[in-house]
Amino acid sequence: MPQVIENGDPLVIGGRALSSRLFLGTGRFPSPAVLREALDVSGAEVITFAVRRVNLDAVEDDSMLQHVEDGGYVYLPNTSGAGNADEAVRIARLAREAGLGHWIKVEIAADPRTLLPDAMETLRATERLVKEGFVVLPYTSDDPVACRRLEEAGAAAVMPGGAPIGTGLGILNPYAIGLIAEQAGVPVIVDAGIGSAADAAQAMELGAAAVLVNTPVAKARDPVSMARAMKLAVEAGRLSWLAGRIPKKKYASASSPAEGIPHGFGAVPAEAERAGA
Amino acid sequence: MGRMKDFRLYVITGENYHPGRTLREVMEAALRGGADFLQLRDKNASKRELLEKAKMLRELTRSYGVPFVVNDHPDVALAVDADGVHLGQDDLPLAAARSLLGPDRIIGISTHSIEQAREAQRQGADYIGVGPVFPTGTKPGRAAVTTAYVAQAAAEIRSIPFVAIGGITPDNAGEVLAAGATRLCAVSAVVGSPDPEAVCRRLLARIEECSEAKAAGAGPDALRTVTVNGQAKPTSAGSLWELAAQLGLAEKRVVAEMNGAIVPKAEWRTTALPAGATVEFVHFVGGG
């Protein structure tokens, strides 16, 4: 494992080696300038977008690409707004036509209140888009079986949610995320629900290959600082995972040696003394 | 005819559409947005309440240099020195209103057929309303006259202005303008919006686009209506490229889809734009 760290520990998706395991969404930032600065300090290489109609009443509000072009990023447009596989495929094709790569984050919301993903439609869209040559990263529920099916369908990575999008509730089912990470043959990217740096570190410690965040950075009081916090947390979580956490034990085991304690300092107090203290 | 001047965007009050906001703030927002003709319509107020509202609106419109008429009540119009009245088909007859108001004040008439339009023109109306073009909550139960009547009015009513009314929004305005209207009236789309000023600007932009398209093309006949990003738009563009250029999108990183199929940018120039086409222009925006 130390060798892996020395080799730079790259994450490979769709044949592309990435040195950053933090993916950053670009929505809801207070301004393009703040977004840009947050992107810089986050070190993120993969950034997500949505595909929307041009506002014909304000065409001078150019697409946000103008603020991030020439950054050498990998563009990961999403299919948000799609309610089924057909709509997701349509959005994916439109996104590819922009000429900025062929990665696509399949995102099909089944419920407007929770925005939880529709696993069935997500699977259908993934199958079709893989056949069309896309590098498909489906956002899905934290269901190990759904993730396995997506992997079988040819997904380049699977992206289970920690909690519903934008809630900041953290990882609601660490057991499931851990299981998905353990069984997956493709990178697992925890997407949605992350609220703070601690959640991002936890995702990595559970074995995730990467974390995708947007709202917790964009809506933080100080988005730029939070972008840096997320970067550090993802690195820390990754290292912690690679280094291997100790098993949990019920009782204490001293970190300092029991031998060589100078006379007179006393040993561990006896039960009777503590009770009287 | 003394007080009449040409206009483009006629706005009528509708207080039931903006509970929680005052008549003054909503109508002032419409005026800021460029409304250049204003009518007070209130079928529920007592005459005394109506008079108070009319007074306030008279003062407000005067400060914007915009004509102001009162629906249905020549006495109220005279009392506040409004520029005139607007009458429905069942209100006071035009001749009676004229004898009350004198020759200089504006009298507008609602019409629902070309016969009524001719009659109003003959009797000396200063302008007419043509509608309702679309079904509207302001006049529930009245059948929409559709854009066919707008086209008839455009062909025949030449000596006085006509304004298209009824269910018009920035999204469907293009259809009405393509049918030949050059002036639009809106009620709920403007006063029911949280941002009446912005809606007025959008409606005026539609009117402007249409008049530019007519000026650029060989005349109204060269205009076709296409649906772009959900909005009906009259256009003289013959190709997808020309349409994109007219919308200021030709040089931007946008993707086009026509009638459900993506058209690569390299083919925009050679892709003909048929009437009735549905076009989507999309781009990347911030997202997670």
PDB file of N, CA, C and O in Angstrom, chain B residues 233-258:
ATOM      1  N   LYS B 233     -42.077  32.315 -32.021  1.00  0.00           N
ATOM      2  CA  LYS B 233     -41.339  33.474 -32.541  1.00  0.00           C
ATOM      3  C   LYS B 233     -41.581  33.621 -34.027  1.00  0.00           C
ATOM      4  O   LYS B 233     -41.351  32.692 -34.786  1.00  0.00           O
ATOM      5  N   PRO B 234     -42.016  34.805 -34.446  1.00  0.00           N
ATOM      6  CA  PRO B 234     -42.079  35.054 -35.880  1.00  0.00           C
ATOM      7  C   PRO B 234     -40.656  35.340 -36.361  1.00  0.00           C
ATOM      8  O   PRO B 234     -39.904  36.030 -35.679  1.00  0.00           O
ATOM      9  N   THR B 235     -40.309  34.800 -37.482  1.00  0.00           N
ATOM     10  CA  THR B 235     -38.938  35.031 -37.942  1.00  0.00           C
ATOM     11  C   THR B 235     -38.886  35.055 -39.463  1.00  0.00           C
ATOM     12  O   THR B 235     -39.697  34.429 -40.129  1.00  0.00           O
ATOM     13  N   SER B 236     -37.921  35.804 -39.980  1.00  0.00           N
ATOM     14  CA  SER B 236     -37.700  35.819 -41.420  1.00  0.00           C
ATOM     15  C   SER B 236     -36.550  34.890 -41.783  1.00  0.00           C
ATOM     16  O   SER B 236     -36.175  34.788 -42.934  1.00  0.00           O
ATOM     17  N   ALA B 237     -35.990  34.207 -40.762  1.00  0.00           N
ATOM     18  CA  ALA B 237     -34.816  33.361 -41.009  1.00  0.00           C
ATOM     19  C   ALA B 237     -35.169  32.194 -41.912  1.00  0.00           C
ATOM     20  O   ALA B 237     -36.199  31.557 -41.744  1.00  0.00           O
ATOM     21  N   GLY B 238     -34.300  31.919 -42.885  1.00  0.00           N
ATOM     22  CA  GLY B 238     -34.536  30.803 -43.785  1.00  0.00           C
ATOM     23  C   GLY B 238     -33.795  29.556 -43.346  1.00  0.00           C
ATOM     24  O   GLY B 238     -34.167  28.445 -43.699  1.00  0.00           O
ATOM     25  N   SER B 239     -32.726  29.746 -42.560  1.00  0.00           N
ATOM     26  CA  SER B 239     -31.937  28.592 -42.118  1.00  0.00           C
ATOM     27  C   SER B 239     -31.764  28.645 -40.611  1.00  0.00           C
ATOM     28  O   SER B 239     -31.988  29.681 -39.979  1.00  0.00           O
ATOM     29  N   LEU B 240     -31.330  27.524 -40.094  1.00  0.00           N
ATOM     30  CA  LEU B 240     -31.087  27.457 -38.649  1.00  0.00           C
ATOM     31  C   LEU B 240     -29.999  28.460 -38.256  1.00  0.00           C
ATOM     32  O   LEU B 240     -30.063  29.093 -37.205  1.00  0.00           O
ATOM     33  N   TRP B 241     -29.016  28.615 -39.125  1.00  0.00           N
ATOM     34  CA  TRP B 241     -27.939  29.566 -38.857  1.00  0.00           C
ATOM     35  C   TRP B 241     -28.503  30.994 -38.746  1.00  0.00           C
ATOM     36  O   TRP B 241     -28.157  31.737 -37.840  1.00  0.00           O
ATOM     37  N   GLU B 242     -29.395  31.361 -39.682  1.00  0.00           N
ATOM     38  CA  GLU B 242     -29.966  32.713 -39.646  1.00  0.00           C
ATOM     39  C   GLU B 242     -30.774  32.926 -38.372  1.00  0.00           C
ATOM     40  O   GLU B 242     -30.731  33.998 -37.773  1.00  0.00           O
ATOM     41  N   LEU B 243     -31.493  31.895 -37.976  1.00  0.00           N
ATOM     42  CA  LEU B 243     -32.275  32.008 -36.742  1.00  0.00           C
ATOM     43  C   LEU B 243     -31.335  32.234 -35.550  1.00  0.00           C
ATOM     44  O   LEU B 243     -31.550  33.123 -34.731  1.00  0.00           O
ATOM     45  N   ALA B 244     -30.279  31.433 -35.490  1.00  0.00           N
ATOM     46  CA  ALA B 244     -29.318  31.572 -34.389  1.00  0.00           C
ATOM     47  C   ALA B 244     -28.696  32.963 -34.409  1.00  0.00           C
ATOM     48  O   ALA B 244     -28.520  33.604 -33.370  1.00  0.00           O
ATOM     49  N   ALA B 245     -28.402  33.452 -35.608  1.00  0.00           N
ATOM     50  CA  ALA B 245     -27.786  34.778 -35.729  1.00  0.00           C
ATOM     51  C   ALA B 245     -28.748  35.854 -35.241  1.00  0.00           C
ATOM     52  O   ALA B 245     -28.365  36.771 -34.513  1.00  0.00           O
ATOM     53  N   GLN B 246     -30.032  35.725 -35.618  1.00  0.00           N
ATOM     54  CA  GLN B 246     -31.022  36.720 -35.173  1.00  0.00           C
ATOM     55  C   GLN B 246     -31.165  36.722 -33.656  1.00  0.00           C
ATOM     56  O   GLN B 246     -31.472  37.750 -33.057  1.00  0.00           O
ATOM     57  N   LEU B 247     -30.937  35.568 -33.050  1.00  0.00           N
ATOM     58  CA  LEU B 247     -31.072  35.482 -31.593  1.00  0.00           C
ATOM     59  C   LEU B 247     -29.748  35.782 -30.886  1.00  0.00           C
ATOM     60  O   LEU B 247     -29.659  35.716 -29.657  1.00  0.00           O
ATOM     61  N   GLY B 248     -28.720  36.078 -31.651  1.00  0.00           N
ATOM     62  CA  GLY B 248     -27.423  36.386 -31.047  1.00  0.00           C
ATOM     63  C   GLY B 248     -26.694  35.151 -30.551  1.00  0.00           C
ATOM     64  O   GLY B 248     -25.859  35.232 -29.645  1.00  0.00           O
ATOM     65  N   LEU B 249     -26.978  34.005 -31.161  1.00  0.00           N
ATOM     66  CA  LEU B 249     -26.404  32.755 -30.653  1.00  0.00           C
ATOM     67  C   LEU B 249     -25.409  32.113 -31.612  1.00  0.00           C
ATOM     68  O   LEU B 249     -24.788  31.109 -31.286  1.00  0.00           O
ATOM     69  N   ALA B 250     -25.268  32.692 -32.791  1.00  0.00           N
ATOM     70  CA  ALA B 250     -24.484  32.008 -33.823  1.00  0.00           C
ATOM     71  C   ALA B 250     -23.043  31.772 -33.396  1.00  0.00           C
ATOM     72  O   ALA B 250     -22.443  30.771 -33.761  1.00  0.00           O
ATOM     73  N   GLU B 251     -22.490  32.696 -32.610  1.00  0.00           N
ATOM     74  CA  GLU B 251     -21.075  32.575 -32.253  1.00  0.00           C
ATOM     75  C   GLU B 251     -20.874  31.965 -30.866  1.00  0.00           C
ATOM     76  O   GLU B 251     -19.772  31.903 -30.365  1.00  0.00           O
ATOM     77  N   LYS B 252     -21.951  31.544 -30.247  1.00  0.00           N
ATOM     78  CA  LYS B 252     -21.815  31.023 -28.884  1.00  0.00           C
ATOM     79  C   LYS B 252     -21.711  29.506 -28.899  1.00  0.00           C
ATOM     80  O   LYS B 252     -22.081  28.862 -29.867  1.00  0.00           O
ATOM     81  N   ARG B 253     -21.215  28.976 -27.787  1.00  0.00           N
ATOM     82  CA  ARG B 253     -21.126  27.518 -27.684  1.00  0.00           C
ATOM     83  C   ARG B 253     -22.489  26.990 -27.240  1.00  0.00           C
ATOM     84  O   ARG B 253     -22.741  26.800 -26.048  1.00  0.00           O
ATOM     85  N   VAL B 254     -23.363  26.826 -28.206  1.00  0.00           N
ATOM     86  CA  VAL B 254     -24.683  26.285 -27.902  1.00  0.00           C
ATOM     87  C   VAL B 254     -24.943  25.104 -28.833  1.00  0.00           C
ATOM     88  O   VAL B 254     -24.316  24.981 -29.887  1.00  0.00           O
ATOM     89  N   VAL B 255     -25.847  24.266 -28.417  1.00  0.00           N
ATOM     90  CA  VAL B 255     -26.209  23.096 -29.196  1.00  0.00           C
ATOM     91  C   VAL B 255     -27.646  23.280 -29.657  1.00  0.00           C
ATOM     92  O   VAL B 255     -28.483  23.771 -28.907  1.00  0.00           O
ATOM     93  N   ALA B 256     -27.907  22.912 -30.904  1.00  0.00           N
ATOM     94  CA  ALA B 256     -29.254  23.084 -31.446  1.00  0.00           C
ATOM     95  C   ALA B 256     -29.897  21.738 -31.735  1.00  0.00           C
ATOM     96  O   ALA B 256     -29.247  20.793 -32.181  1.00  0.00           O
ATOM     97  N   GLU B 257     -31.179  21.713 -31.451  1.00  0.00           N
ATOM     98  CA  GLU B 257     -31.981  20.540 -31.769  1.00  0.00           C
ATOM     99  C   GLU B 257     -33.188  21.066 -32.531  1.00  0.00           C
ATOM    100  O   GLU B 257     -33.811  22.028 -32.090  1.00  0.00           O
ATOM    101  N   MET B 258     -33.476  20.471 -33.688  1.00  0.00           N
ATOM    102  CA  MET B 258     -34.655  20.907 -34.430  1.00  0.00           C
ATOM    103  C   MET B 258     -35.581  19.720 -34.623  1.00  0.00           C
ATOM    104  O   MET B 258     -35.148  18.655 -35.086  1.00  0.00           O
TER     105      MET B 258
END
